[in-house]
Short mmCIF file of C-alpha atoms in Angstrom, two decimals:
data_model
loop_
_atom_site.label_atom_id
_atom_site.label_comp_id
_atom_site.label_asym_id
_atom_site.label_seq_id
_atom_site.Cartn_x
_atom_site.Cartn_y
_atom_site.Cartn_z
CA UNK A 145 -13.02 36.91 9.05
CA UNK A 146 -9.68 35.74 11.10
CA UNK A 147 -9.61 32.09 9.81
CA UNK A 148 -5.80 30.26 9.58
CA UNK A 149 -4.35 28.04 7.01
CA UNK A 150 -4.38 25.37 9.76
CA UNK A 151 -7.78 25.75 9.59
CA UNK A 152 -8.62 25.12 6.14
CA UNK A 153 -6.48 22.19 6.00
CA UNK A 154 -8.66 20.80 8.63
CA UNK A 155 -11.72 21.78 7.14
CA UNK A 156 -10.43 20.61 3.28
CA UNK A 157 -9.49 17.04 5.08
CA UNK A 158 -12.74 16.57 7.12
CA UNK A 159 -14.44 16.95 3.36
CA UNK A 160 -11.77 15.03 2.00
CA UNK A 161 -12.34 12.16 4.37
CA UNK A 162 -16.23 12.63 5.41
CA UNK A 163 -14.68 11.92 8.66
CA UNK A 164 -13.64 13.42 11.80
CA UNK A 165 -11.69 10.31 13.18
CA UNK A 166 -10.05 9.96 9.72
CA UNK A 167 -9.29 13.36 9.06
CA UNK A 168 -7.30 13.32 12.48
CA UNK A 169 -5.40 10.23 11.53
CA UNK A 170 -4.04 12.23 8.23
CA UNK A 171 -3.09 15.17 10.13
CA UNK A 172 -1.25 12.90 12.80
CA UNK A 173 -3.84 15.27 15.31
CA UNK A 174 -6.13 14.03 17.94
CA UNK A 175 -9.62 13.95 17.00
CA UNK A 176 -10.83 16.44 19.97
CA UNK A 177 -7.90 18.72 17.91
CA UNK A 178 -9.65 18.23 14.76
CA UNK A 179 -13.05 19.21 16.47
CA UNK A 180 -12.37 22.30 17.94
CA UNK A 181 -10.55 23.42 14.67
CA UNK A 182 -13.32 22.51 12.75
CA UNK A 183 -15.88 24.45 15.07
CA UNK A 184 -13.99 27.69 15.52
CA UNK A 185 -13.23 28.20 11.34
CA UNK A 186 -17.19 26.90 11.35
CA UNK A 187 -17.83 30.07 14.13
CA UNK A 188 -16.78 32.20 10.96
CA UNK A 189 -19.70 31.58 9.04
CA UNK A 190 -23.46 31.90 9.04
CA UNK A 191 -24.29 29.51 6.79
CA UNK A 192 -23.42 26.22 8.44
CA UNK A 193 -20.64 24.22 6.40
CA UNK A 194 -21.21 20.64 8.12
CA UNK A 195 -24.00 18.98 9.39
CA UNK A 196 -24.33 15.42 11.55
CA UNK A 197 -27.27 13.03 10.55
CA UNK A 198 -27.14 9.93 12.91
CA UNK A 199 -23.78 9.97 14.14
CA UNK A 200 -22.28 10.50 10.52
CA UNK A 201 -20.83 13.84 9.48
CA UNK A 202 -21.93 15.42 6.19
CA UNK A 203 -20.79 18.36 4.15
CA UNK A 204 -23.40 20.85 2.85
CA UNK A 205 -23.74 21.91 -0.22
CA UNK A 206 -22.31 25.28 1.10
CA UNK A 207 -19.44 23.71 2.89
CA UNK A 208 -18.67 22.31 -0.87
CA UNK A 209 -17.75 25.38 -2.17
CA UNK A 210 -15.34 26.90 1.13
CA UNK A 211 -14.13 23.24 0.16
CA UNK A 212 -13.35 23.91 -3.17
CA UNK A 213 -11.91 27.82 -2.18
CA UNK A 214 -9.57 26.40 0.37
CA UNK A 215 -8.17 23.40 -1.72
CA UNK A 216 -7.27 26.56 -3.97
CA UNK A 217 -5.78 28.26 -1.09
CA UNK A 218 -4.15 25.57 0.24
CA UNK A 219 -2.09 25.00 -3.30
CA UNK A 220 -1.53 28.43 -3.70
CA UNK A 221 0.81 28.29 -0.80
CA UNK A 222 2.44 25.09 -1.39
CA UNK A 223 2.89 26.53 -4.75
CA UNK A 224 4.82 29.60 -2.97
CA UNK A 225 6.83 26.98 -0.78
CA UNK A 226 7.75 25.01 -4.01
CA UNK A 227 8.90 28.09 -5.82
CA UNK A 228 10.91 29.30 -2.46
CA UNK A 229 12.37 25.77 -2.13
CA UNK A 230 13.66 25.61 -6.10
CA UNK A 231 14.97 28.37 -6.03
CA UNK A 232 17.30 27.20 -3.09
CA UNK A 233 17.74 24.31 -5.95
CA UNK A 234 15.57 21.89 -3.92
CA UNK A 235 12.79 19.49 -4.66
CA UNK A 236 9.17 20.07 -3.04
CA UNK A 237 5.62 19.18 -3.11
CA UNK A 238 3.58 15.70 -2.16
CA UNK A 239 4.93 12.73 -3.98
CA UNK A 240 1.34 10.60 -3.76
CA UNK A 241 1.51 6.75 -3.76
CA UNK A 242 -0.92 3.79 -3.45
CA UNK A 243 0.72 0.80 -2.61
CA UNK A 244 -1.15 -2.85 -2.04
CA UNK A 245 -1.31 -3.89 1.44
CA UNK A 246 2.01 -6.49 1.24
CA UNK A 247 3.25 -4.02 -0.53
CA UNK A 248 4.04 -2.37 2.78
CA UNK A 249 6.81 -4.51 3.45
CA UNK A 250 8.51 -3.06 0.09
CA UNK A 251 7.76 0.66 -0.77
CA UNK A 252 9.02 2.32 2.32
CA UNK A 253 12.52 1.04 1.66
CA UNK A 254 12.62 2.04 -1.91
CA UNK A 255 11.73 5.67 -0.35
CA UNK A 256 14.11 6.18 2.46
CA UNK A 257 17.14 7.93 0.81
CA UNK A 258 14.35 9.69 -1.77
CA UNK A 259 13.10 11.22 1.12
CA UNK A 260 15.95 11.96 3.55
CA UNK A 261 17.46 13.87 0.25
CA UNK A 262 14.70 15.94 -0.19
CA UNK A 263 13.41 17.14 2.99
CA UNK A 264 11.09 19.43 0.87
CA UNK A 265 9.06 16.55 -0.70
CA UNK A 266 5.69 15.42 1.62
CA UNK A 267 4.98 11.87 1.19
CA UNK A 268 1.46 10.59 1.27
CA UNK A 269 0.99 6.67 1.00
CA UNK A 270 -2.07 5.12 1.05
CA UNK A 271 -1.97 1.17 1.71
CA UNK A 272 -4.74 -0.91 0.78
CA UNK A 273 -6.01 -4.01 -1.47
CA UNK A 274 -4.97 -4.27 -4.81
CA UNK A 275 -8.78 -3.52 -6.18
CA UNK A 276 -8.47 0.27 -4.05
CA UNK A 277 -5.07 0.60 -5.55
CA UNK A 278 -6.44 0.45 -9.04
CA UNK A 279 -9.27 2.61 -8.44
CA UNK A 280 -6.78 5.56 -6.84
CA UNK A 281 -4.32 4.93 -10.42
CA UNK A 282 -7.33 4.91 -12.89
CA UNK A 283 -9.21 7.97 -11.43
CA UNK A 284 -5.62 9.76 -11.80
CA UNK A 285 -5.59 10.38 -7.75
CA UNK A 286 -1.77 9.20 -7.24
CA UNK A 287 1.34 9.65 -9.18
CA UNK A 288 2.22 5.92 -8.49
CA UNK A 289 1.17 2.32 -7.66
CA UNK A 290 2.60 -0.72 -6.33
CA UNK A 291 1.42 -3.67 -7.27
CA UNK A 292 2.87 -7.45 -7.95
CA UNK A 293 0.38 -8.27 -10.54
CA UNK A 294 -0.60 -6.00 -13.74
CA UNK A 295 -4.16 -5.54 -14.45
CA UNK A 296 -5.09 -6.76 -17.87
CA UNK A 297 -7.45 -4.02 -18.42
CA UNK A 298 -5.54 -0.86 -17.46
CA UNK A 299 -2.86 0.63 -19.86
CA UNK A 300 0.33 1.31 -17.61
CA UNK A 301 3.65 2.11 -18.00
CA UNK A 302 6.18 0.06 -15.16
CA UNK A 303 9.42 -0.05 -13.53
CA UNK A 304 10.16 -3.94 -12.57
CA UNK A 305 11.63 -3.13 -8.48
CA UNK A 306 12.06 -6.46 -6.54
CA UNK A 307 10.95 -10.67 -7.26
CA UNK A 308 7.85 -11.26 -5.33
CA UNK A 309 8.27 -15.11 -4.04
CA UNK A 310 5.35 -16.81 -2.45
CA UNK A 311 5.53 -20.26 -0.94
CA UNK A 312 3.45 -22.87 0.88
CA UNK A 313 3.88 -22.12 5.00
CA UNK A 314 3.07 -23.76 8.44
CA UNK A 315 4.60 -22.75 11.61
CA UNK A 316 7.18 -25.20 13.17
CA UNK A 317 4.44 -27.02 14.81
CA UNK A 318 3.02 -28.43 11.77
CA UNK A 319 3.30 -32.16 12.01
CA UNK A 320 2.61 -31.63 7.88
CA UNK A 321 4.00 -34.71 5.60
CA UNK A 322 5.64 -33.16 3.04
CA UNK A 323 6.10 -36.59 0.94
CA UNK A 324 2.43 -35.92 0.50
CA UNK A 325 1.50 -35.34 -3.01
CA UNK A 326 0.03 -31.50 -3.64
CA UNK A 327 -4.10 -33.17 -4.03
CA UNK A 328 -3.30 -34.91 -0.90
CA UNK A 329 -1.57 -31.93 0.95
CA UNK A 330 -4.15 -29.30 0.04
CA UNK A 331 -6.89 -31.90 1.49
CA UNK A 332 -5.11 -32.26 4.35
CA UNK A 333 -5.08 -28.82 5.58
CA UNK A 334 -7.46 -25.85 6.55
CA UNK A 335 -5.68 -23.31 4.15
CA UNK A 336 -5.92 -19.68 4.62
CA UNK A 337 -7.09 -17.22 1.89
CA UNK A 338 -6.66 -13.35 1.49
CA UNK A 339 -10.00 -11.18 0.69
CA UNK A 340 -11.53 -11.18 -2.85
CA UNK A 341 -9.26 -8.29 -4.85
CA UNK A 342 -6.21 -9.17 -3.28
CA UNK A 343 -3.27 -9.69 -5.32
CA UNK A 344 -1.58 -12.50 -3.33
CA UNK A 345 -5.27 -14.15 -3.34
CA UNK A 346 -5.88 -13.62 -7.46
CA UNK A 347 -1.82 -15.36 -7.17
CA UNK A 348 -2.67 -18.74 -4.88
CA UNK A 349 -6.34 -18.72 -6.71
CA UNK A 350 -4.38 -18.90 -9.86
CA UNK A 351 -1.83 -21.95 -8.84
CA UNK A 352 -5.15 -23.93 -7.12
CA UNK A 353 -6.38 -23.79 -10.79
CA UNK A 354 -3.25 -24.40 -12.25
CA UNK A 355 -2.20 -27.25 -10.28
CA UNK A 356 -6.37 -29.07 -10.73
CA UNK A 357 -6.33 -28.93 -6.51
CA UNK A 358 -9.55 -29.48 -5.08
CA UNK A 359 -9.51 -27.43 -1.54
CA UNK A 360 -12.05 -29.03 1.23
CA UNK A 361 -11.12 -26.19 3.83
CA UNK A 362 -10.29 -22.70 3.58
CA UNK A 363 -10.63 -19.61 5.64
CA UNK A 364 -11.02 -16.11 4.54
CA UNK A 365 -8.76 -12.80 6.17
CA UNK A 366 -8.72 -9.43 4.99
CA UNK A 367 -4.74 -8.39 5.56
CA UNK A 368 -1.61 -10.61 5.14
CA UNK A 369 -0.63 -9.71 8.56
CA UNK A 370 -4.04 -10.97 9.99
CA UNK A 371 -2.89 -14.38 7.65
CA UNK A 372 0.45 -14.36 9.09
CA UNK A 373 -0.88 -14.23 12.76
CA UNK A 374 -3.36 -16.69 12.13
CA UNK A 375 -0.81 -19.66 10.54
CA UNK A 376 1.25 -18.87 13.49
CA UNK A 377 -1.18 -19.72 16.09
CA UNK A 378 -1.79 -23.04 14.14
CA UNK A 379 -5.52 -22.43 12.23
CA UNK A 380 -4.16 -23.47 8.95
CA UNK A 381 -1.27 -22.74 6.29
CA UNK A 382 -1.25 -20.22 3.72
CA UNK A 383 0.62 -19.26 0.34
CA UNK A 384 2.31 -15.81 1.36
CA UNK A 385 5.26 -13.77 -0.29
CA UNK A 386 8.57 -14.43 1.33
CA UNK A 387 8.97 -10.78 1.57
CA UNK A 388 6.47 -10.49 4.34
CA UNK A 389 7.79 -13.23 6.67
CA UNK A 390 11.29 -13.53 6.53
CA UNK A 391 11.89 -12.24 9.79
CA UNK A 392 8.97 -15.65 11.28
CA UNK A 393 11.49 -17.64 9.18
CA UNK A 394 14.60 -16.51 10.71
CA UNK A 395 13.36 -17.04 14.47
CA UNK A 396 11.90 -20.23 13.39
CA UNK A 397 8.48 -19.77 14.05
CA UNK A 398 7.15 -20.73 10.35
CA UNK A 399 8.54 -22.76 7.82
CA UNK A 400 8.24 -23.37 4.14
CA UNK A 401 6.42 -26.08 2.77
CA UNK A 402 7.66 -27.69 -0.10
CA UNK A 403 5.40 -28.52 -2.84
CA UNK A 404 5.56 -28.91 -6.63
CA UNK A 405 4.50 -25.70 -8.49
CA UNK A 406 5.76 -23.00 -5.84
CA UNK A 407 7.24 -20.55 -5.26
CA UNK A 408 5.14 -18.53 -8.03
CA UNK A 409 7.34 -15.39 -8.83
CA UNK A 410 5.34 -12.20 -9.51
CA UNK A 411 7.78 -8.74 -10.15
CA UNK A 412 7.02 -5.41 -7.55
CA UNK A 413 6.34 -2.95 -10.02
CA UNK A 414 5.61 0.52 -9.78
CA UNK A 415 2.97 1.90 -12.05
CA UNK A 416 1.36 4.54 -13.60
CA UNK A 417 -1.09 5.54 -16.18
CA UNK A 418 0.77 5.15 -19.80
CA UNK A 419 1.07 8.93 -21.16
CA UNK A 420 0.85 9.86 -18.00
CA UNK A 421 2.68 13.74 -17.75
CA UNK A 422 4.48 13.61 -14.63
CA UNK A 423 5.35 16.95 -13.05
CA UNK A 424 8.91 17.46 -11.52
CA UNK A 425 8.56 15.47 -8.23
CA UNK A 426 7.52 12.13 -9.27
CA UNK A 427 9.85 12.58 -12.26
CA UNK A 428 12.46 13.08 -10.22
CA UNK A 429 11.51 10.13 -8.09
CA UNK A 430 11.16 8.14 -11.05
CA UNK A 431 14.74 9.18 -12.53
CA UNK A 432 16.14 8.01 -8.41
CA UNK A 433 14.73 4.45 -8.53
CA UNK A 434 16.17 3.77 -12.47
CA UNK A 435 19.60 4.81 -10.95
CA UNK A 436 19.35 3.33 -7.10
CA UNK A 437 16.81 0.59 -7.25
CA UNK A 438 19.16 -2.07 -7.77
CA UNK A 439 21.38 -0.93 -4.43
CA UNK A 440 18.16 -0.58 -2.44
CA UNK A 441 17.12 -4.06 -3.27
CA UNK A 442 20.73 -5.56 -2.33
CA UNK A 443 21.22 -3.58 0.44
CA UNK A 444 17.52 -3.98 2.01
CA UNK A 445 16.59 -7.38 0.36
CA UNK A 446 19.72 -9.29 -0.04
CA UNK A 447 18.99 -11.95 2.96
CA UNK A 448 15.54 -12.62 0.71
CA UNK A 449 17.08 -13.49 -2.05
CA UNK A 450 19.90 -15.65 -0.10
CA UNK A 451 17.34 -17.61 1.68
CA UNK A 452 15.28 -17.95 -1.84
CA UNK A 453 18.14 -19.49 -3.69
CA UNK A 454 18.93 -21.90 -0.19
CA UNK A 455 15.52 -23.49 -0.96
CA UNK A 456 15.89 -23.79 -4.69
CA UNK A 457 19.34 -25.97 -3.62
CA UNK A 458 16.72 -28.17 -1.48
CA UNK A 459 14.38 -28.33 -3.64
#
């Protein structure tokens, strides 16, 4: 047998993912890449390790085990790059983080000089909602999470990052009477909701309750970008972190709404599993953000908070 370690990281992701398309998409390869590897480490064996069934690939029970062989392969050599890279005193490995899907607007920021430090470390975010999120942290498949709301029934350790505002929003269009009281406001308008499981949904869900609004129209997207998009072109108005539309605000494209009982402030925290025994990387990581995080967020996030503490003075 002649088979590469390029090809069992293809193989090990097409049974990682169940998918050829998403496999490539990891790998940053093109799928007709990920095919032809696949087939010529498959050309090594008699048994067959994959079969199709209607369109939809599936690993046999054969293709299980290789599976299993070259995940053990696979860390055997990262274990020999980790042990060549400390001993040139640097950090290496795959720091593995699930971040919620707003989230995206925060975590790559508090990663950037991480990263750029340690050009040894592999990075491997996976943004989603906040329910996915929870499920990658409780089955112990990441070293970190970020969300903006704790979980009441998960027991987690946290490091408080960055204020999570939401607010009312229109776009500049919106003809929108702000002397309106909230009942009368909410009835007003088609408002726009985030998918069941979302953590800026469980948050605007929360201050409907709160606030004893009765809401006559509503739509339902499943990203805040979709939601962003969709209050621009004038379906409706949302409640939507700050964080994720300062730059609409700035070119004057959507505005905040004032109404009593908002901004709710929620905290970007990461998590983790409490007793959770992290190994060097993510300590290491860990140790960075205690010492930089309050830089990051000046540096990165200051015009945020600026514009935040404008609307508290016109409020």
């Amino acid at each position: 047998m002649n088979y590469t370690l390029h090809q069992l990281l293809v193989f090990q992701k097409v049974v990682e993912t169940v998918s050829i398309t998403k496999a490539a998409e990891s790998l940053h390869l093109t799928q007709p890449a990920v095919s032809i590897q696949l087939k010529n480490f498959q050309d090594q064996f008699d048994i067959p390790l994959t079969e199709v069934i209607g369109r939809k690939i599936h690993i046999t029970e054969f293709g299980q085990e290789i599976a299993v062989l070259a995940e053990n392969i696979i860390n055997q050599v990262q274990a020999i790059d980790s042990k060549t890279m400390a001993y040139k005193g640097q950090l290496t490995g795959r720091l593995k983080i699930a971040v919620v899907s707003t989230g995206k607007y925060v975590m790559p920021y508090f990663l950037g000089d991480f990263l750029n430090e340690h050009s040894g470390v592999e990075l491997h975010m996976d943004v989603t909602n906040k329910s996915m999120v929870m499920k990658s942290l409780e089955n112990n498949e990441v070293d970190f999470a970020l969300v903006s709301i704790l979980p009441k029934a998960v027991n987690l350790e946290y490091l408080d990052l960055l204020d999570n505002d939401l607010y009312l929003i229109g776009n500049t269009r919106s003809s929108l009477n702000e002397k309106m009281d909230p009942e009368e406001i909410f009835q007003e308008m088609p408002l726009i909701f985030r998918e069941k499981g979302s953590g800026t949904r469980q948050t605007m869900e929360r201050f409907i309750e709160g606030s004893k609004i009765s809401i006559h129209k509503k739509m339902e997207l499943t990203s805040n970008e979709a939601v962003k998009q969709a209050v621009l072109a004038g379906l409706g108005y949302s409640i939507m972190p700050i964080i994720g539309i300062k730059n609409e605000l700035v070119a004057e494209q959507l505005r905040i709404i004032s109404v009593k009982g908002l901004p709710i402030t929620t905290k970007w925290r990461l998590v983790w599993l409490k007793g959770k025994k992290h190994l060097p990387l993510p300590l290491a990581y860990l140790e960075f953000l205690k010492k930089e995080k309050e830089k990051i967020a000046s540096r990165f996030f200051g015009e945020v908070t600026a514009e935040k503490e404008i609307l508290k003075k016109e409020a």
